[in-house]
PDB file of C-alpha atoms and ligand atoms in Angstrom:
ATOM      1  CA  UNK A 132     -55.027  29.686 -10.248  1.00 75.00           C
ATOM      2  CA  UNK A 133     -56.222  31.149  -6.978  1.00 88.00           C
ATOM      3  CA  UNK A 134     -57.421  28.534  -4.493  1.00 92.00           C
ATOM      4  CA  UNK A 135     -60.598  30.515  -3.903  1.00 95.00           C
ATOM      5  CA  UNK A 136     -61.331  30.459  -7.637  1.00 94.00           C
ATOM      6  CA  UNK A 137     -60.616  26.736  -7.820  1.00 95.00           C
ATOM      7  CA  UNK A 138     -62.890  26.088  -4.855  1.00 97.00           C
ATOM      8  CA  UNK A 139     -65.749  28.065  -6.364  1.00 97.00           C
ATOM      9  CA  UNK A 140     -65.335  26.294  -9.683  1.00 96.00           C
ATOM     10  CA  UNK A 141     -65.256  22.857  -8.023  1.00 98.00           C
ATOM     11  CA  UNK A 142     -68.312  23.635  -5.912  1.00 98.00           C
ATOM     12  CA  UNK A 143     -70.185  24.654  -9.043  1.00 97.00           C
ATOM     13  CA  UNK A 144     -69.085  21.445 -10.753  1.00 97.00           C
ATOM     14  CA  UNK A 145     -70.281  19.407  -7.776  1.00 98.00           C
ATOM     15  CA  UNK A 146     -73.689  21.108  -7.789  1.00 97.00           C
ATOM     16  CA  UNK A 147     -73.985  20.657 -11.536  1.00 97.00           C
ATOM     17  CA  UNK A 148     -73.128  16.945 -11.246  1.00 97.00           C
ATOM     18  CA  UNK A 149     -75.654  16.568  -8.426  1.00 96.00           C
ATOM     19  CA  UNK A 150     -78.316  17.971 -10.730  1.00 96.00           C
ATOM     20  CA  UNK A 151     -77.205  15.717 -13.581  1.00 95.00           C
ATOM     21  CA  UNK A 152     -77.444  12.603 -11.388  1.00 94.00           C
ATOM     22  CA  UNK A 153     -80.824  13.689 -10.032  1.00 94.00           C
ATOM     23  CA  UNK A 154     -82.158  14.150 -13.559  1.00 92.00           C
ATOM     24  CA  UNK A 155     -80.696  10.862 -14.816  1.00 90.00           C
ATOM     25  CA  UNK A 156     -82.166   9.019 -11.875  1.00 89.00           C
ATOM     26  CA  UNK A 157     -85.512  10.726 -12.292  1.00 86.00           C
ATOM     27  CA  UNK A 158     -88.593   9.098 -13.702  1.00 55.00           C
ATOM     28  CA  UNK A 159     -88.203  10.820 -17.047  1.00 53.00           C
ATOM     29  CA  UNK A 160     -84.506  10.861 -17.802  1.00 47.00           C
ATOM     30  CA  UNK A 161     -83.515  13.023 -20.721  1.00 52.00           C
ATOM     31  CA  UNK A 162     -80.541  11.085 -21.981  1.00 50.00           C
ATOM     32  CA  UNK A 163     -79.337   9.956 -25.359  1.00 50.00           C
ATOM     33  CA  UNK A 164     -79.980  11.448 -28.740  1.00 46.00           C
ATOM     34  CA  UNK A 165     -82.772  10.905 -31.218  1.00 48.00           C
ATOM     35  CA  UNK A 166     -80.321   9.191 -33.552  1.00 45.00           C
ATOM     36  CA  UNK A 167     -79.447   6.440 -31.077  1.00 48.00           C
ATOM     37  CA  UNK A 168     -83.083   5.868 -30.203  1.00 48.00           C
ATOM     38  CA  UNK A 169     -83.965   5.464 -33.860  1.00 47.00           C
ATOM     39  CA  UNK A 170     -81.196   2.903 -34.290  1.00 49.00           C
ATOM     40  CA  UNK A 171     -82.285   0.939 -31.228  1.00 47.00           C
ATOM     41  CA  UNK A 172     -85.625   0.084 -32.789  1.00 50.00           C
ATOM     42  CA  UNK A 173     -88.344  -1.678 -30.826  1.00 52.00           C
ATOM     43  CA  UNK A 174     -87.064  -4.755 -29.026  1.00 52.00           C
ATOM     44  CA  UNK A 175     -84.592  -4.022 -26.268  1.00 56.00           C
ATOM     45  CA  UNK A 176     -84.732  -0.274 -26.704  1.00 61.00           C
ATOM     46  CA  UNK A 177     -85.740   0.126 -23.070  1.00 67.00           C
ATOM     47  CA  UNK A 178     -82.756  -1.862 -21.936  1.00 74.00           C
ATOM     48  CA  UNK A 179     -80.432   0.124 -24.197  1.00 86.00           C
ATOM     49  CA  UNK A 180     -81.817   3.345 -22.801  1.00 83.00           C
ATOM     50  CA  UNK A 181     -81.406   2.042 -19.239  1.00 84.00           C
ATOM     51  CA  UNK A 182     -77.837   0.970 -19.930  1.00 88.00           C
ATOM     52  CA  UNK A 183     -76.978   4.338 -21.364  1.00 90.00           C
ATOM     53  CA  UNK A 184     -78.622   6.034 -18.416  1.00 89.00           C
ATOM     54  CA  UNK A 185     -76.678   3.907 -15.964  1.00 91.00           C
ATOM     55  CA  UNK A 186     -73.396   4.601 -17.750  1.00 93.00           C
ATOM     56  CA  UNK A 187     -74.125   8.329 -17.672  1.00 94.00           C
ATOM     57  CA  UNK A 188     -74.931   8.184 -13.952  1.00 95.00           C
ATOM     58  CA  UNK A 189     -71.703   6.290 -13.263  1.00 95.00           C
ATOM     59  CA  UNK A 190     -69.666   8.804 -15.271  1.00 96.00           C
ATOM     60  CA  UNK A 191     -71.233  11.690 -13.369  1.00 96.00           C
ATOM     61  CA  UNK A 192     -70.644   9.963 -10.014  1.00 97.00           C
ATOM     62  CA  UNK A 193     -67.003   9.270 -10.905  1.00 96.00           C
ATOM     63  CA  UNK A 194     -66.505  12.947 -11.797  1.00 96.00           C
ATOM     64  CA  UNK A 195     -68.302  13.942  -8.612  1.00 97.00           C
ATOM     65  CA  UNK A 196     -65.916  11.790  -6.551  1.00 97.00           C
ATOM     66  CA  UNK A 197     -62.940  13.510  -8.210  1.00 96.00           C
ATOM     67  CA  UNK A 198     -64.431  16.921  -7.530  1.00 98.00           C
ATOM     68  CA  UNK A 199     -65.131  16.089  -3.870  1.00 98.00           C
ATOM     69  CA  UNK A 200     -61.574  14.760  -3.472  1.00 97.00           C
ATOM     70  CA  UNK A 201     -60.205  17.993  -4.954  1.00 98.00           C
ATOM     71  CA  UNK A 202     -62.317  20.045  -2.539  1.00 98.00           C
ATOM     72  CA  UNK A 203     -61.001  17.911   0.341  1.00 98.00           C
ATOM     73  CA  UNK A 204     -57.448  18.629  -0.833  1.00 97.00           C
ATOM     74  CA  UNK A 205     -58.206  22.353  -0.821  1.00 97.00           C
ATOM     75  CA  UNK A 206     -59.365  21.958   2.796  1.00 97.00           C
ATOM     76  CA  UNK A 207     -56.270  20.075   3.924  1.00 96.00           C
ATOM     77  CA  UNK A 208     -53.910  22.283   1.946  1.00 96.00           C
ATOM     78  CA  UNK A 209     -52.621  19.669  -0.481  1.00 96.00           C
ATOM     79  CA  UNK A 210     -54.523  20.961  -3.492  1.00 97.00           C
ATOM     80  CA  UNK A 211     -52.284  21.513  -6.508  1.00 95.00           C
ATOM     81  CA  UNK A 212     -49.951  18.674  -5.584  1.00 96.00           C
ATOM     82  CA  UNK A 213     -49.927  15.307  -7.300  1.00 97.00           C
ATOM     83  CA  UNK A 214     -51.457  12.639  -5.031  1.00 96.00           C
ATOM     84  CA  UNK A 215     -48.978  10.060  -6.311  1.00 96.00           C
ATOM     85  CA  UNK A 216     -45.571  11.759  -6.424  1.00 98.00           C
ATOM     86  CA  UNK A 217     -46.271  14.939  -4.391  1.00 97.00           C
ATOM     87  CA  UNK A 218     -44.869  17.264  -7.026  1.00 96.00           C
ATOM     88  CA  UNK A 219     -46.719  20.430  -7.946  1.00 96.00           C
ATOM     89  CA  UNK A 220     -49.261  19.941 -10.713  1.00 96.00           C
ATOM     90  CA  UNK A 221     -48.603  22.508 -13.482  1.00 95.00           C
ATOM     91  CA  UNK A 222     -50.812  25.572 -13.279  1.00 93.00           C
ATOM     92  CA  UNK A 223     -52.122  25.198 -16.810  1.00 94.00           C
ATOM     93  CA  UNK A 224     -53.179  21.620 -16.103  1.00 95.00           C
ATOM     94  CA  UNK A 225     -55.113  22.722 -13.014  1.00 94.00           C
ATOM     95  CA  UNK A 226     -56.789  25.463 -15.016  1.00 93.00           C
ATOM     96  CA  UNK A 227     -57.799  23.010 -17.724  1.00 93.00           C
ATOM     97  CA  UNK A 228     -58.939  20.396 -15.220  1.00 93.00           C
ATOM     98  CA  UNK A 229     -59.351  21.768 -11.696  1.00 95.00           C
ATOM     99  CA  UNK A 230     -60.409  18.395 -10.272  1.00 96.00           C
ATOM    100  CA  UNK A 231     -57.258  16.640 -11.450  1.00 95.00           C
ATOM    101  CA  UNK A 232     -55.382  14.771  -8.742  1.00 95.00           C
ATOM    102  CA  UNK A 233     -52.184  13.930 -10.604  1.00 96.00           C
ATOM    103  CA  UNK A 234     -49.402  15.455 -12.629  1.00 96.00           C
ATOM    104  CA  UNK A 235     -49.229  14.476 -16.286  1.00 95.00           C
ATOM    105  CA  UNK A 236     -46.637  11.669 -15.943  1.00 96.00           C
ATOM    106  CA  UNK A 237     -48.486  10.028 -13.011  1.00 96.00           C
ATOM    107  CA  UNK A 238     -51.853  10.286 -14.781  1.00 95.00           C
ATOM    108  CA  UNK A 239     -50.266   8.735 -17.844  1.00 96.00           C
ATOM    109  CA  UNK A 240     -48.926   5.831 -15.789  1.00 96.00           C
ATOM    110  CA  UNK A 241     -52.323   5.346 -14.166  1.00 93.00           C
ATOM    111  CA  UNK A 242     -54.171   5.440 -17.470  1.00 91.00           C
ATOM    112  CA  UNK A 243     -51.794   2.894 -18.996  1.00 94.00           C
ATOM    113  CA  UNK A 244     -52.102   0.538 -16.026  1.00 88.00           C
ATOM    114  CA  UNK A 245     -55.879   0.468 -16.436  1.00 76.00           C
ATOM    115  CA  UNK A 246     -55.714  -0.919 -19.957  1.00 68.00           C
TER     116      UNK A 246
HETATM  117 ZN1  LIG B1148     -47.131  12.887 -10.024  1.00 93.85          ZN
END
């Protein structure tokens, strides 16, 4: 993938995540589905909604951090290389996930170490 294409894509992702966070943090967050709200019932439904909102904000912020890091790597010329082992990240992986920071083996190791 062309770096210029990756940059444009990542900038769009960043803007989209900014909007998502702004909406989620707004006074009238539109999160969750009708199904979950029906299940939550009366008591504690506000808390459940707040928890879900917080989780969604955290997910968006985590993704935003990844996107910003990828943009920083484009700037310093290291984009497309694994941040752990330094090997080139396969083209098809970058196309599927432009914000990815690691090659498949390193991401696998990282995911396993989290559990
Ligand atoms: Zn690696």
